[in-house]
Every structure is written in structure tokens, then in C-alpha cells.
Amino acid sequence: MGMTMSQKILAAHADLNEVKAGQLIEARVDAALGNDVTAPVAINEFNKIGADEVFDKNKIIIVLDHFTPNKDIKSAEQSKKCRDFANDKGIVNFFDVGDMGIEHCLVPEKGLVTAGDLLIGADSHTCTYGALGAFSTGIGSTDLACAMATGKAWFKVPAAIKFNLKNKPSKWVGGKDVILHIIGSIGVDGALYKSMEFAGEGVAALSIDDRFTIANMAIEAGAKNGVFPVDAITKDYIGARAHTVYEADGDAEYEQVYDIDLATLRPTVAFPHLPENTKTIDDVGEIKIDQVVIGSCTNGRISDLRLAAGILKGKKVARGVRAIVFPGTNEIYLQAMREGLVEDFINAGVVVSTPTCGPCLGGHMGILAEGERAVSTTNRNFVGRMGHVNSEVYLTGPAIAAASAVTGRISDPDEV
Amino acid sequence: MGKAFKYGDNVDTDVIIPARYLNTTDPAELAKNCMRDIDESFAVEVKEGDIIVADNNFGCGSSREHAPIAIKASGVECVIARSFARIFYRNAVNIGLPILECAEASEKIAAGDKLEVNLASGEIRNLTRKETYKADPFPPFMLSIIKEGGLVNKIKKELKR
């Protein structure tokens, strides 16, 4: 029996000719990632192991992105702990305020992940890098601590679900609508413990940013990873970076195969309080909103900002709505300035934040009061995710979010 | 032996330990806010040896290890669910918080039932209902991590060799 793309990457990093779903393996990691919430726990555990040095100073990435610029004294102390550790161990890829960004936007931008890599991160959205044909998956702080010491991690080899994509999405349909549609179909545990492997001619119709968004939310279906084949679009993005292309065997085994016609998809909204509660924009009805959030590791990339600014340019955010844009990285922020997008946002009455995970996880920079509703391009709409337990988050792509900011209710981008 | 706290499907890590309390790594501090956004009384009522029982996909969402740490520091002896989200599963194993997958237990146990769990055999005894359920056995590799008291202890031993 052949192997899936994910299984091939795992096998190569475990120095095995073959792996099977369910097999427990130990594999080398090309990089291990942590942030200001998860790295402090990992540092505690690393110190318990008693290793003097990290396994490779170039292969550990620490990004201070969740509660930064620090929101309170306790989070400042968490950041300081990361900073001191990075200095002490000589961590090369340590990103502090000024050169940080939201980790899953920053890591690919800095060229720290490439096709064929095995990357683990103490952040559930580490699965984002599957967009580049890497095997990347979220793990916990103890896993990160052990990987920092040994350069290895344990894995249960996942089975896989294949998504055959065909045709091209229509004007307002992007990566977010594709992945929300899929999660709406299979459920928040529809891919539990499994790989989501994307394939078919429709892949070519998805930009690298669309792919980042799709792979990013594989975890919201319970998946271990989401992965795209490496094609001309991937190679254009990774440029001169050394990489290895892995392809699924022709006789690879998939537990399920879904055929998805991208042309039939509509802009999609996930209603509270689970990403699987999806409706197309046509079935939403009248839902008034208090806040719009555009950004995050899911939709904080330049193409997301272009789409949103294109809708908001020359218009005004509705009275009574707070609209917040947070670019994924300083480089994306700069690019948005060069293109005049920041000016378009500010003229429309939008506030543009520094890069931070901030409101996505109810950290800071846009917390909701009791009874308030937000339309957000982020990835989770769990109870209390963005603030009060009686607040609500509606997940969408940047087109619906921008249109909704203008109308004050969840709106079809065609309306504005 | 302990009392069951019963929850439904998709108990996510945001309700187990909300992000607003993630500015600390202190287990005792985290335990004070454990389950706060799904059950405000949990942190007050939970006692050493109590057991959390839930349905599908327990621990979905974020990778925050603070979630199993908060549960363990609350004194919870074991979490029983029909299924677990994968990062929560590995985090629980890695920090030595016992978890058991058992559909029958998830179905039949009610809040407040007195339970006794044998981790070695996977046997769950419901003393209130006088029933016994059998959980899926733990794979030996993961059992070895739990027996060492977590992955860090296991790695520590291996590095010393």
C-alpha cells in the first residue's frame, strides 16, 4: 500500500522507508516554534530536563505575538522569560516587538519553512505551513521543550482524508470560504487525528495566501495537518529556498475522498459557537454587529488586506461599529502602506493595529462586552473567545467582513 | 475515588482555561480559573480525585498546555471522554494527566456519580449505578510516558543514558 504525502514526509524524517497509519514513530524536526504564551511553559519544562543547550540554535523559533506589545505586567514577565531564554541559549530566530509578526504569517515570510519540512509548533495553527507542502502540526509546550532539547518529537502516523478540488472560485469566494465550507460539511471533529490532503486541478486556482488560510484552519476540523501539493505557485513563493517535493503515491489510502467544486461555493459565515455552524451569505438574514476584525494568522496577509481595502475605499464604517485591521507582520503592514491601503482603511474609519494575535483569542486590542457581536476573519468562534461569555463571533473571509463594516450587519460584498 | 463532573461535546480549551488567564504558567493560579467559561462552580466544587466526563472531541481548539495543567492542578484524577482532540490528547499524556476514551462511560455516567478508575486495566467502576465500563487500553508507548510521570522525565532519563 502506498503512502500519503504527509506519511512520506514523516517517514523521511524518521529514517524509515515506510510508515503506516497508526504507527508510533520518533522523527527529526526541521524547526520547533513557540510563542509568548506557550514558550514560557516550555522553558520551565526544558529547564527540568537539565540540557545545557538547545539542540540547534538555528532551528528554534520564538515569536512574541499573543499579548504583545505587552498588555499587562504578567504578560510582560512571560515575554521577558522568553527574551532571557533566547539570549541565554543564543536562539537565532527570536522575534520581539519591532521585528515580530503573527507567527504563522512571519515564519513563512522569513523563509524559515519550506516544502518537505517537518515543523512542530506550540500553537495549534502551526498547521498553516502545509500550504507550502510541509508537514507542520501543533503540539504542546512539553513537546516543544523536548524538541528543543533533542530535535525530535513523537508522532502517531495519521490516516488521511483527500479533498479533490475542481474549477475556480467565483469573485468573492476565497480560501476562508473554502475551508469554512469543508468544516461545515465534515464537522469540527470530522478530520480528528487525520491529515487533510488537498489535491486536484482546482488547487491551481488558489493563491498561496488562500492555501495558507485553508491549511491554517485544518485544526478546526480536528486535523493533525493540512497539506497542499507543491506546484508552480508554491515554487514561486519559496523561490530559491532549498526544498524537497513529496507526492502522495498513486495507491495511497484515504479514509474518505470528498469532491469539491470551487465554482459552486458561496461566501460563507460560521455562526456562534463552532466553526462548523456554517451558512452561505444568502441564508444569513439580518444580523447587526458591533465590531469587525480583519487580520490574524488566518486572514492577515497582504491579499486579505487588499480585498478588504478595495471594499472599504471611499466608504465609511457604519456608525456604532468598531472596525479593526491587524496586519500579520510589519512587512505586510509596510506593503499595505506602500499600496495606500492603510490610508484607505483610516479614511474609512478603521483602526489599524500593530501585528498581534490580540482580539482573536480575547487577549487584548478589541475585546467584546456582554451581548456584543463581531464579524471576524479569525479562526474560532467558541464561547467567550473574543471576550464576554455572552458575546458572539461570526467567522468570515475579509470580503464579507469589510462589507459588514460598511453596512453594520453581516452583508454580501456584492451589496456595497 | 471521586465525583463526576459531566460535560457535552466539543469542550474547547478556551472554556477550559480562557485566554485572559494565560498570562501565567503557575498551575495553582491556572486551576483557580479552570472550566470558568463553561462551569463557574467547577473550580469551587472540585475535590482531589474527582473525574471529568465528557462526550466527543474534548479539548478541541488551542494547543495551550495550560488546559490539561489547569485540570491536573485542580486535583482531577482522570478525564474520560468519547473522544479527545489530538493536541489535548498528547499534552495530557506528556504532562502525565490520565485520560480514557470510553463511549459507554461517556453515555451512562451522570453528573455527581461516584467513580473509581483503574488506569492499568482501563476499568471504570460507577459506584452510584453499580456498573462497570471498559476503556480502550492505552498504547504501551504512551503508558510508558504516563508511568514516567510525563515526557520530560522520560527524556531526562534517556539523555542521562
Coordinates of C-alpha atoms in Angstrom, one line a residue:
Chain A
M1 CA 0.0 0.0 0.0
G2 CA 1.3 3.4 -0.9
M3 CA 1.8 6.4 1.4
T4 CA 0.0 9.8 1.6
M5 CA 2.1 13.0 1.1
S6 CA 2.0 13.5 4.9
Q7 CA 3.2 9.9 5.6
K8 CA 6.1 10.3 3.2
I9 CA 7.4 13.4 4.9
L10 CA 7.1 11.7 8.3
A11 CA 8.8 8.6 7.0
A12 CA 11.7 10.6 5.6
H13 CA 12.2 12.4 8.9
A14 CA 12.1 9.1 10.9
D15 CA 14.6 7.5 8.5
L16 CA 12.1 4.8 7.6
N17 CA 11.3 3.5 4.1
E18 CA 7.6 3.1 5.0
V19 CA 5.2 4.2 7.7
K20 CA 1.6 3.1 8.2
A21 CA -1.4 4.9 9.7
G22 CA -1.5 4.4 13.5
Q23 CA 2.2 3.6 13.8
L24 CA 4.1 5.5 16.6
I25 CA 7.4 7.0 15.4
E26 CA 10.0 9.3 16.5
A27 CA 11.0 11.9 13.9
R28 CA 13.6 14.7 13.5
V29 CA 12.1 18.2 13.3
D30 CA 13.4 20.9 10.9
A31 CA 12.2 23.6 13.3
A32 CA 10.3 23.9 16.6
L33 CA 8.2 27.0 17.3
G34 CA 6.8 28.7 20.4
N35 CA 5.2 32.0 21.3
D36 CA 4.8 34.2 24.4
V37 CA 2.0 32.0 25.8
T38 CA 3.4 28.6 25.2
A39 CA 7.2 29.1 25.2
P40 CA 7.3 30.1 28.9
V41 CA 5.7 26.7 29.9
A42 CA 8.2 25.0 27.5
I43 CA 11.1 26.9 29.1
N44 CA 10.1 25.6 32.6
E45 CA 10.0 22.1 31.2
F46 CA 13.2 22.5 29.3
N47 CA 15.0 23.5 32.5
K48 CA 13.7 20.4 34.2
I49 CA 15.2 18.2 31.5
G50 CA 18.6 19.5 32.5
A51 CA 20.0 20.0 29.0
D52 CA 22.6 22.8 28.9
E53 CA 22.0 23.9 25.3
V54 CA 19.3 23.6 22.8
F55 CA 19.8 21.0 20.0
D56 CA 20.3 23.6 17.3
K57 CA 20.2 27.4 17.8
N58 CA 19.1 27.9 14.2
K59 CA 16.1 25.5 14.4
I60 CA 14.2 27.0 17.3
I61 CA 11.8 29.9 16.5
I62 CA 10.3 32.0 19.3
V63 CA 7.8 34.8 18.3
L64 CA 6.3 37.1 20.9
D65 CA 2.9 37.7 19.3
H66 CA 0.0 36.8 21.5
F67 CA -0.1 39.5 24.2
T68 CA 2.4 41.9 22.6
P69 CA 3.1 44.8 22.8
N70 CA 2.5 43.5 26.4
K71 CA -0.9 44.1 27.7
D72 CA -0.1 43.8 31.4
I73 CA 2.6 43.1 33.9
K74 CA 2.1 39.3 33.9
S75 CA 2.3 39.1 30.2
A76 CA 5.4 41.4 30.2
E77 CA 7.0 38.9 32.5
Q78 CA 6.1 36.0 30.2
S79 CA 7.8 37.9 27.3
K80 CA 10.8 38.6 29.4
K81 CA 11.2 35.0 30.2
C82 CA 11.3 34.2 26.5
R83 CA 13.7 37.0 25.8
D84 CA 16.1 35.9 28.6
F85 CA 16.0 32.3 27.4
A86 CA 16.6 33.3 23.8
N87 CA 19.6 35.5 24.8
D88 CA 21.0 32.8 27.2
K89 CA 20.7 30.0 24.6
G90 CA 21.6 32.1 21.6
I91 CA 18.4 31.4 19.7
V92 CA 18.9 32.9 16.3
N93 CA 15.2 33.2 15.3
F94 CA 13.8 35.1 18.2
F95 CA 11.3 37.8 17.1
D96 CA 10.5 40.6 19.6
V97 CA 8.3 43.7 19.2
G98 CA 9.7 45.6 16.2
D99 CA 10.5 42.6 14.0
M100 CA 7.9 40.2 15.2
G101 CA 4.6 39.4 13.4
I102 CA 1.8 36.9 13.9
E103 CA 3.9 33.7 13.9
H104 CA 2.2 31.9 11.1
C105 CA 2.4 34.9 8.8
L106 CA 6.0 35.6 9.9
V107 CA 7.6 32.2 9.7
P108 CA 7.0 31.7 6.0
E109 CA 7.8 35.3 5.3
K110 CA 11.2 34.9 6.9
G111 CA 11.9 31.8 4.9
L112 CA 12.0 29.6 8.0
V113 CA 9.9 26.8 6.5
T114 CA 9.9 25.2 3.1
A115 CA 8.4 22.4 1.1
G116 CA 9.2 19.0 2.6
D117 CA 10.0 20.3 6.0
L118 CA 8.7 18.7 9.3
L119 CA 7.9 21.6 11.6
I120 CA 6.2 21.5 15.0
G121 CA 4.9 24.4 16.9
A122 CA 3.4 25.0 20.3
D123 CA 0.4 26.7 18.7
S124 CA -2.5 24.9 17.2
H125 CA -2.4 26.9 14.0
T126 CA 1.1 25.6 13.1
C127 CA -0.7 23.5 10.5
T128 CA -0.6 26.7 8.3
Y129 CA 2.6 25.7 6.6
G130 CA 1.0 22.7 4.9
A131 CA 0.2 25.4 2.3
L132 CA 3.9 25.1 1.2
G133 CA 3.9 21.3 1.1
A134 CA 5.4 20.9 4.5
F135 CA 4.2 18.6 7.3
S136 CA 3.5 21.0 10.1
T137 CA 1.4 20.5 13.2
G138 CA 0.5 22.0 16.5
I139 CA 1.9 20.3 19.7
G140 CA 2.1 21.4 23.3
S141 CA 4.7 23.1 25.4
T142 CA 6.2 19.8 26.8
D143 CA 6.6 18.6 23.2
L144 CA 8.3 21.9 22.4
A145 CA 10.6 21.6 25.4
C146 CA 11.7 18.0 24.5
A147 CA 12.2 19.0 20.8
M148 CA 14.3 22.0 21.9
A149 CA 16.5 19.5 23.8
T150 CA 16.6 16.6 21.4
G151 CA 15.5 17.9 18.0
K152 CA 12.9 15.1 17.9
A153 CA 9.2 14.5 18.6
W154 CA 6.9 11.5 18.8
F155 CA 4.1 11.1 16.3
K156 CA 1.2 8.8 15.6
V157 CA 1.2 8.4 11.9
P158 CA -2.1 9.9 10.7
A159 CA -4.6 8.4 8.3
A160 CA -5.8 10.9 5.7
I161 CA -8.9 12.4 4.0
K162 CA -8.5 13.6 0.5
F163 CA -10.2 16.8 -0.9
N164 CA -10.3 16.8 -4.7
L165 CA -10.8 20.4 -5.7
K166 CA -12.0 21.3 -9.2
N167 CA -12.8 24.5 -11.1
K168 CA -12.3 28.1 -10.0
P169 CA -13.9 30.0 -7.1
S170 CA -16.2 33.0 -8.0
K171 CA -15.3 36.6 -7.3
W172 CA -15.9 36.9 -3.6
V173 CA -15.0 33.3 -2.7
G174 CA -11.5 32.9 -1.1
G175 CA -9.6 30.4 0.9
K176 CA -11.7 31.1 4.1
D177 CA -14.9 30.3 2.3
V178 CA -13.4 27.0 1.0
I179 CA -12.3 25.9 4.5
L180 CA -15.5 27.0 6.2
H181 CA -17.5 25.1 3.7
I182 CA -15.4 22.0 4.3
I183 CA -15.6 22.3 8.1
G184 CA -19.4 22.9 7.8
S185 CA -19.6 19.6 5.8
I186 CA -17.3 17.4 7.9
G187 CA -17.7 19.0 11.4
V188 CA -15.2 20.2 14.0
D189 CA -14.0 16.6 14.6
G190 CA -14.5 15.5 11.0
A191 CA -10.8 15.0 10.5
L192 CA -9.8 14.1 14.1
Y193 CA -6.2 12.8 14.3
K194 CA -6.1 12.8 10.4
S195 CA -4.3 14.6 7.6
M196 CA -6.4 16.7 5.2
E197 CA -4.7 16.4 1.8
F198 CA -5.8 18.8 -0.9
A199 CA -5.5 17.7 -4.5
G200 CA -7.0 18.2 -8.0
E201 CA -6.8 20.7 -10.7
G202 CA -8.7 23.3 -8.5
V203 CA -5.6 23.7 -6.4
A204 CA -4.0 25.8 -9.2
A205 CA -6.9 28.3 -8.8
L206 CA -5.9 29.0 -5.2
S207 CA -3.2 31.6 -4.4
I208 CA -0.6 30.9 -1.8
D209 CA -2.5 33.1 0.6
D210 CA -5.7 31.1 0.0
R211 CA -3.7 28.0 0.8
F212 CA -2.3 29.4 4.0
T213 CA -5.9 30.2 5.1
I214 CA -7.1 26.7 4.3
A215 CA -4.3 24.8 5.9
N216 CA -4.4 27.2 8.9
M217 CA -7.9 26.0 9.8
A218 CA -7.3 22.3 9.3
I219 CA -7.1 22.2 13.1
E220 CA -10.7 23.5 13.3
A221 CA -11.8 20.2 11.7
G222 CA -9.7 18.4 14.3
A223 CA -7.0 17.5 11.8
K224 CA -3.3 16.8 12.6
N225 CA -2.2 18.7 9.5
G226 CA -3.5 20.0 6.2
V227 CA -1.2 19.8 3.2
F228 CA -1.1 21.1 -0.4
P229 CA 0.8 19.6 -3.3
V230 CA 3.9 21.6 -4.4
D231 CA 3.3 23.3 -7.7
A232 CA 4.4 26.4 -9.7
I233 CA 2.6 28.7 -7.2
T234 CA 4.4 27.2 -4.3
K235 CA 7.8 27.3 -6.1
D236 CA 7.2 30.9 -7.0
Y237 CA 6.6 31.7 -3.3
I238 CA 9.5 29.7 -1.8
G239 CA 11.9 31.0 -4.5
A240 CA 15.5 29.9 -4.0
R241 CA 14.9 28.1 -0.7
A242 CA 16.2 24.5 -0.8
H243 CA 13.3 22.2 -0.6
T244 CA 12.1 18.6 -1.2
V245 CA 8.9 17.8 -3.0
Y246 CA 7.0 14.8 -1.7
E247 CA 4.0 13.5 -3.6
A248 CA 1.3 11.0 -2.5
D249 CA 1.6 7.6 -4.0
G250 CA -1.0 6.7 -6.7
D251 CA -2.2 3.9 -4.4
A252 CA -2.1 5.9 -1.2
E253 CA -5.0 5.0 1.1
Y254 CA -7.6 7.7 2.1
E255 CA -10.3 7.0 4.6
Q256 CA -12.6 9.4 2.7
V257 CA -12.5 11.3 -0.5
Y258 CA -14.5 14.5 -1.0
D259 CA -15.0 16.2 -4.4
I260 CA -15.4 19.9 -4.1
D261 CA -16.4 22.1 -7.0
L262 CA -15.0 25.5 -6.1
A263 CA -17.2 27.2 -8.7
T264 CA -20.3 26.3 -6.7
L265 CA -19.1 27.7 -3.3
R266 CA -20.6 31.0 -2.0
P267 CA -19.2 33.4 0.6
T268 CA -19.6 31.6 3.9
V269 CA -20.2 32.5 7.5
A270 CA -19.6 30.3 10.6
F271 CA -22.2 31.2 13.3
P272 CA -21.5 31.0 17.0
H273 CA -20.2 29.0 18.7
L274 CA -18.4 26.5 16.5
P275 CA -16.6 26.8 13.1
E276 CA -18.9 24.0 11.8
N277 CA -22.1 26.2 12.1
T278 CA -21.8 27.5 8.6
K279 CA -24.4 29.2 6.3
T280 CA -23.8 30.8 3.0
I281 CA -24.2 34.6 2.9
D282 CA -27.5 34.0 1.1
D283 CA -29.0 32.4 4.2
V284 CA -27.7 34.7 6.9
G285 CA -30.6 37.0 7.4
E286 CA -30.5 40.3 9.3
I287 CA -27.6 40.2 11.9
K288 CA -26.5 43.5 13.4
I289 CA -22.9 43.8 14.5
D290 CA -20.8 45.9 16.9
Q291 CA -17.3 45.1 15.8
V292 CA -15.4 43.9 12.7
V293 CA -11.9 42.3 13.0
I294 CA -9.8 41.8 9.9
G295 CA -6.5 40.1 10.3
S296 CA -4.9 37.1 12.2
C297 CA -2.8 34.1 11.2
T298 CA -5.8 33.1 9.2
N299 CA -6.5 36.2 7.1
G300 CA -3.9 38.8 7.9
R301 CA -1.9 38.6 4.7
I302 CA -1.5 41.3 2.0
S303 CA -4.1 39.8 -0.3
D304 CA -6.6 39.8 2.6
L305 CA -5.9 43.5 3.3
R306 CA -6.1 44.4 -0.5
L307 CA -9.5 42.7 -0.7
A308 CA -10.8 44.5 2.4
A309 CA -9.4 47.9 1.4
G310 CA -10.8 47.5 -2.0
I311 CA -14.3 47.3 -0.5
L312 CA -13.8 49.9 2.2
K313 CA -12.1 52.5 0.0
G314 CA -14.1 55.7 -0.3
K315 CA -16.8 54.4 2.1
K316 CA -17.4 54.8 5.8
V317 CA -17.6 52.2 8.6
A318 CA -21.2 52.2 9.8
R319 CA -22.0 54.3 12.9
G320 CA -21.8 52.2 16.0
V321 CA -19.4 49.7 14.5
R322 CA -15.7 49.4 15.5
A323 CA -13.6 48.1 12.7
I324 CA -10.0 46.9 13.5
V325 CA -7.5 45.7 10.9
F326 CA -4.4 44.0 12.2
P327 CA -1.8 43.1 9.6
G328 CA 0.1 39.8 10.0
T329 CA 3.6 41.2 10.1
N330 CA 5.5 44.5 9.9
E331 CA 6.4 43.7 6.3
I332 CA 2.7 43.2 5.4
Y333 CA 2.0 46.5 7.2
L334 CA 4.7 48.3 5.2
Q335 CA 3.4 46.8 2.0
A336 CA -0.1 47.9 2.9
M337 CA 1.2 51.4 3.5
R338 CA 3.1 51.5 0.1
E339 CA -0.1 50.5 -1.7
G340 CA -2.1 53.1 0.1
L341 CA -4.3 50.5 1.8
V342 CA -3.6 51.9 5.3
E343 CA -4.8 55.3 4.2
D344 CA -8.0 53.7 2.7
F345 CA -8.7 52.0 6.0
I346 CA -8.1 55.0 8.1
N347 CA -10.1 57.3 5.8
A348 CA -13.0 54.8 6.1
G349 CA -12.9 55.0 9.9
V350 CA -11.0 51.7 10.5
V351 CA -8.2 51.5 13.2
V352 CA -5.0 49.7 12.0
S353 CA -3.3 47.8 14.8
T354 CA 0.3 46.6 15.1
P355 CA 0.6 42.9 14.4
T356 CA -0.7 40.8 17.3
C357 CA -2.9 37.8 17.9
G358 CA -4.8 40.2 20.2
P359 CA -8.5 40.1 19.8
C360 CA -8.6 36.7 18.0
L361 CA -8.2 34.9 21.4
G362 CA -9.7 37.6 23.5
G363 CA -6.3 38.7 24.6
H364 CA -6.4 42.5 24.1
M365 CA -7.0 45.1 21.4
G366 CA -10.6 44.6 20.7
I367 CA -12.4 42.6 23.5
L368 CA -16.2 42.3 23.3
A369 CA -18.6 43.3 26.0
E370 CA -21.6 41.3 27.1
G371 CA -24.2 40.8 24.3
E372 CA -21.9 42.2 21.6
R373 CA -21.4 40.6 18.2
A374 CA -18.3 40.6 16.0
V375 CA -17.7 39.6 12.4
S376 CA -14.1 38.4 12.3
T377 CA -11.7 36.9 9.8
T378 CA -10.1 34.9 12.6
N379 CA -10.4 31.1 13.2
R380 CA -12.5 30.4 16.3
N381 CA -15.9 31.4 17.5
F382 CA -16.0 29.4 20.7
V383 CA -17.9 30.7 23.8
G384 CA -16.0 33.7 25.2
R385 CA -13.3 33.5 22.5
M386 CA -13.2 37.3 21.9
G387 CA -14.4 38.5 25.3
H388 CA -17.5 38.1 27.4
V389 CA -19.1 34.6 27.6
N390 CA -22.3 36.2 26.3
S391 CA -20.6 37.8 23.2
E392 CA -20.7 36.3 19.7
V393 CA -18.2 35.8 16.9
Y394 CA -19.2 35.2 13.3
L395 CA -16.3 33.9 11.2
T396 CA -15.9 35.1 7.6
G397 CA -13.4 36.0 5.0
P398 CA -12.2 39.5 4.5
A399 CA -14.7 40.4 1.8
I400 CA -17.8 39.8 4.0
A401 CA -16.1 41.4 7.0
A402 CA -15.3 44.6 5.1
A403 CA -18.8 44.8 3.6
S404 CA -20.3 44.2 7.0
A405 CA -18.2 47.1 8.5
V406 CA -19.9 49.4 6.0
T407 CA -23.5 48.2 6.5
G408 CA -23.4 47.4 10.2
R409 CA -24.8 44.0 9.6
I410 CA -23.5 40.8 8.1
S411 CA -23.5 41.5 4.4
D412 CA -22.8 40.2 1.0
P413 CA -19.8 42.0 -0.6
D414 CA -22.0 42.5 -3.7
E415 CA -24.2 44.8 -1.6
V416 CA -21.7 47.5 -1.1
Chain B
M1 CA -12.4 7.6 44.0
G2 CA -14.2 10.8 43.0
K3 CA -17.3 12.5 41.8
A4 CA -18.1 13.0 38.1
F5 CA -18.3 16.4 36.5
K6 CA -20.3 15.9 33.3
Y7 CA -20.0 17.9 30.1
G8 CA -21.1 17.6 26.4
D9 CA -19.4 17.7 23.0
N10 CA -16.5 19.9 21.9
V11 CA -15.4 21.2 25.3
D12 CA -12.8 23.6 23.9
T13 CA -9.6 24.8 25.5
D14 CA -10.9 28.4 25.6
V15 CA -13.6 27.3 28.1
I16 CA -11.2 25.0 30.0
I17 CA -8.9 27.9 30.6
P18 CA -9.9 31.3 29.0
A19 CA -7.1 33.2 27.3
R20 CA -7.5 36.1 29.7
Y21 CA -5.9 33.9 32.3
L22 CA -3.0 32.7 30.2
N23 CA -0.6 35.4 31.4
T24 CA 0.7 33.0 34.0
T25 CA 2.3 29.5 34.0
D26 CA 1.6 28.8 37.7
P27 CA -0.5 25.6 37.9
A28 CA -2.3 26.6 41.1
E29 CA -3.2 30.0 39.6
L30 CA -4.5 28.3 36.4
A31 CA -6.6 25.9 38.5
K32 CA -8.5 28.8 40.1
N33 CA -10.0 29.6 36.6
C34 CA -10.3 26.0 35.3
M35 CA -13.6 25.5 33.3
R36 CA -14.6 29.0 34.2
D37 CA -16.4 29.8 30.9
I38 CA -18.4 26.6 30.8
D39 CA -19.0 26.0 34.6
E40 CA -18.3 28.7 37.1
S41 CA -18.8 26.3 40.0
F42 CA -16.2 23.8 38.9
A43 CA -13.2 25.5 40.5
V44 CA -15.0 25.9 43.8
E45 CA -16.5 22.4 44.0
V46 CA -13.8 20.2 42.5
K47 CA -12.0 17.9 45.0
E48 CA -8.9 15.8 44.8
G49 CA -9.7 12.6 42.9
D50 CA -12.7 13.9 41.0
I51 CA -13.2 12.9 37.4
I52 CA -14.3 14.9 34.3
V53 CA -16.6 13.0 32.0
A54 CA -17.4 14.4 28.5
D55 CA -18.6 13.5 25.1
N56 CA -16.9 13.9 21.7
N57 CA -13.7 16.0 20.9
F58 CA -12.8 17.0 24.4
G59 CA -10.1 19.7 24.5
C60 CA -10.5 21.0 20.9
G61 CA -9.0 24.3 19.8
S62 CA -5.8 25.8 21.0
S63 CA -2.6 23.9 21.8
R64 CA -2.4 25.6 25.2
E65 CA -0.9 23.0 27.6
H66 CA -2.3 25.3 30.3
A67 CA -5.6 23.4 29.8
P68 CA -4.5 19.9 31.0
I69 CA -2.2 21.6 33.5
A70 CA -5.2 23.5 35.0
I71 CA -7.3 20.3 35.1
K72 CA -4.5 18.3 36.7
A73 CA -3.8 21.1 39.3
S74 CA -7.5 21.1 40.2
G75 CA -7.0 17.7 41.6
V76 CA -8.8 15.9 38.8
E77 CA -7.6 12.2 38.7
C78 CA -8.7 11.4 35.2
V79 CA -10.6 12.7 32.2
I80 CA -13.0 10.3 30.5
A81 CA -14.5 11.2 27.1
R82 CA -15.9 9.5 24.0
S83 CA -13.0 11.2 22.1
F84 CA -10.3 13.7 22.6
A85 CA -8.9 16.5 20.3
R86 CA -5.4 15.4 19.3
I87 CA -3.3 18.2 20.8
F88 CA -5.1 17.9 24.1
Y89 CA -4.6 14.1 24.0
R90 CA -0.8 14.4 23.5
N91 CA -0.5 17.2 26.0
A92 CA -2.3 15.2 28.6
V93 CA -0.1 12.2 28.0
N94 CA 3.0 14.4 28.0
I95 CA 2.3 16.0 31.4
G96 CA 1.0 12.8 32.9
L97 CA -2.7 13.6 33.2
P98 CA -4.5 10.3 32.8
I99 CA -7.2 10.3 30.1
L100 CA -9.5 7.5 28.9
E101 CA -11.6 7.1 25.8
C102 CA -14.8 5.2 26.6
A103 CA -18.1 5.7 24.7
E104 CA -20.1 3.7 27.2
A105 CA -18.8 5.6 30.2
S106 CA -19.5 8.9 28.4
E107 CA -23.1 7.8 27.8
K108 CA -24.0 6.3 31.1
I109 CA -22.2 8.4 33.7
A110 CA -24.3 11.2 35.1
A111 CA -23.1 14.3 37.0
G112 CA -22.3 13.5 40.6
D113 CA -21.9 9.8 40.1
K114 CA -19.2 8.3 42.3
L115 CA -16.5 6.7 40.1
E116 CA -13.4 4.5 40.6
V117 CA -10.9 4.2 37.8
N118 CA -8.2 1.6 37.3
L119 CA -5.7 3.1 34.8
A120 CA -3.7 -0.1 34.4
S121 CA -6.8 -2.1 33.3
G122 CA -8.8 0.8 31.9
E123 CA -11.7 -0.3 34.1
I124 CA -14.2 2.4 35.2
R125 CA -16.5 1.5 38.1
N126 CA -19.6 3.5 38.7
L127 CA -20.3 3.0 42.4
T128 CA -23.5 5.0 42.2
R129 CA -25.1 2.9 39.4
K130 CA -23.2 -0.3 40.2
E131 CA -21.9 -0.5 36.6
T132 CA -18.5 -1.2 35.1
Y133 CA -17.2 0.2 31.8
K134 CA -14.1 -0.8 29.9
A135 CA -12.0 1.9 28.3
D136 CA -9.7 1.3 25.3
P137 CA -6.3 0.2 26.5
F138 CA -3.5 2.8 26.3
P139 CA -0.8 2.0 23.7
P140 CA 2.3 0.8 25.6
F141 CA 4.4 3.8 24.4
M142 CA 2.0 6.3 25.8
L143 CA 1.6 4.2 29.0
S144 CA 5.4 4.4 29.4
I145 CA 5.2 8.2 29.3
I146 CA 2.4 8.4 31.9
K147 CA 4.3 5.9 34.1
E148 CA 7.4 8.0 34.0
G149 CA 5.2 10.9 35.1
G150 CA 5.4 12.7 31.8
L151 CA 7.6 13.1 28.7
V152 CA 10.1 15.4 30.4
N153 CA 11.0 12.7 32.9
K154 CA 11.3 10.1 30.2
I155 CA 13.6 12.3 28.0
K156 CA 15.6 13.2 31.1
K157 CA 16.3 9.5 31.7
E158 CA 17.2 8.9 28.1
L159 CA 19.6 11.8 27.9
K160 CA 21.4 10.5 31.1
R161 CA 22.0 7.1 29.4

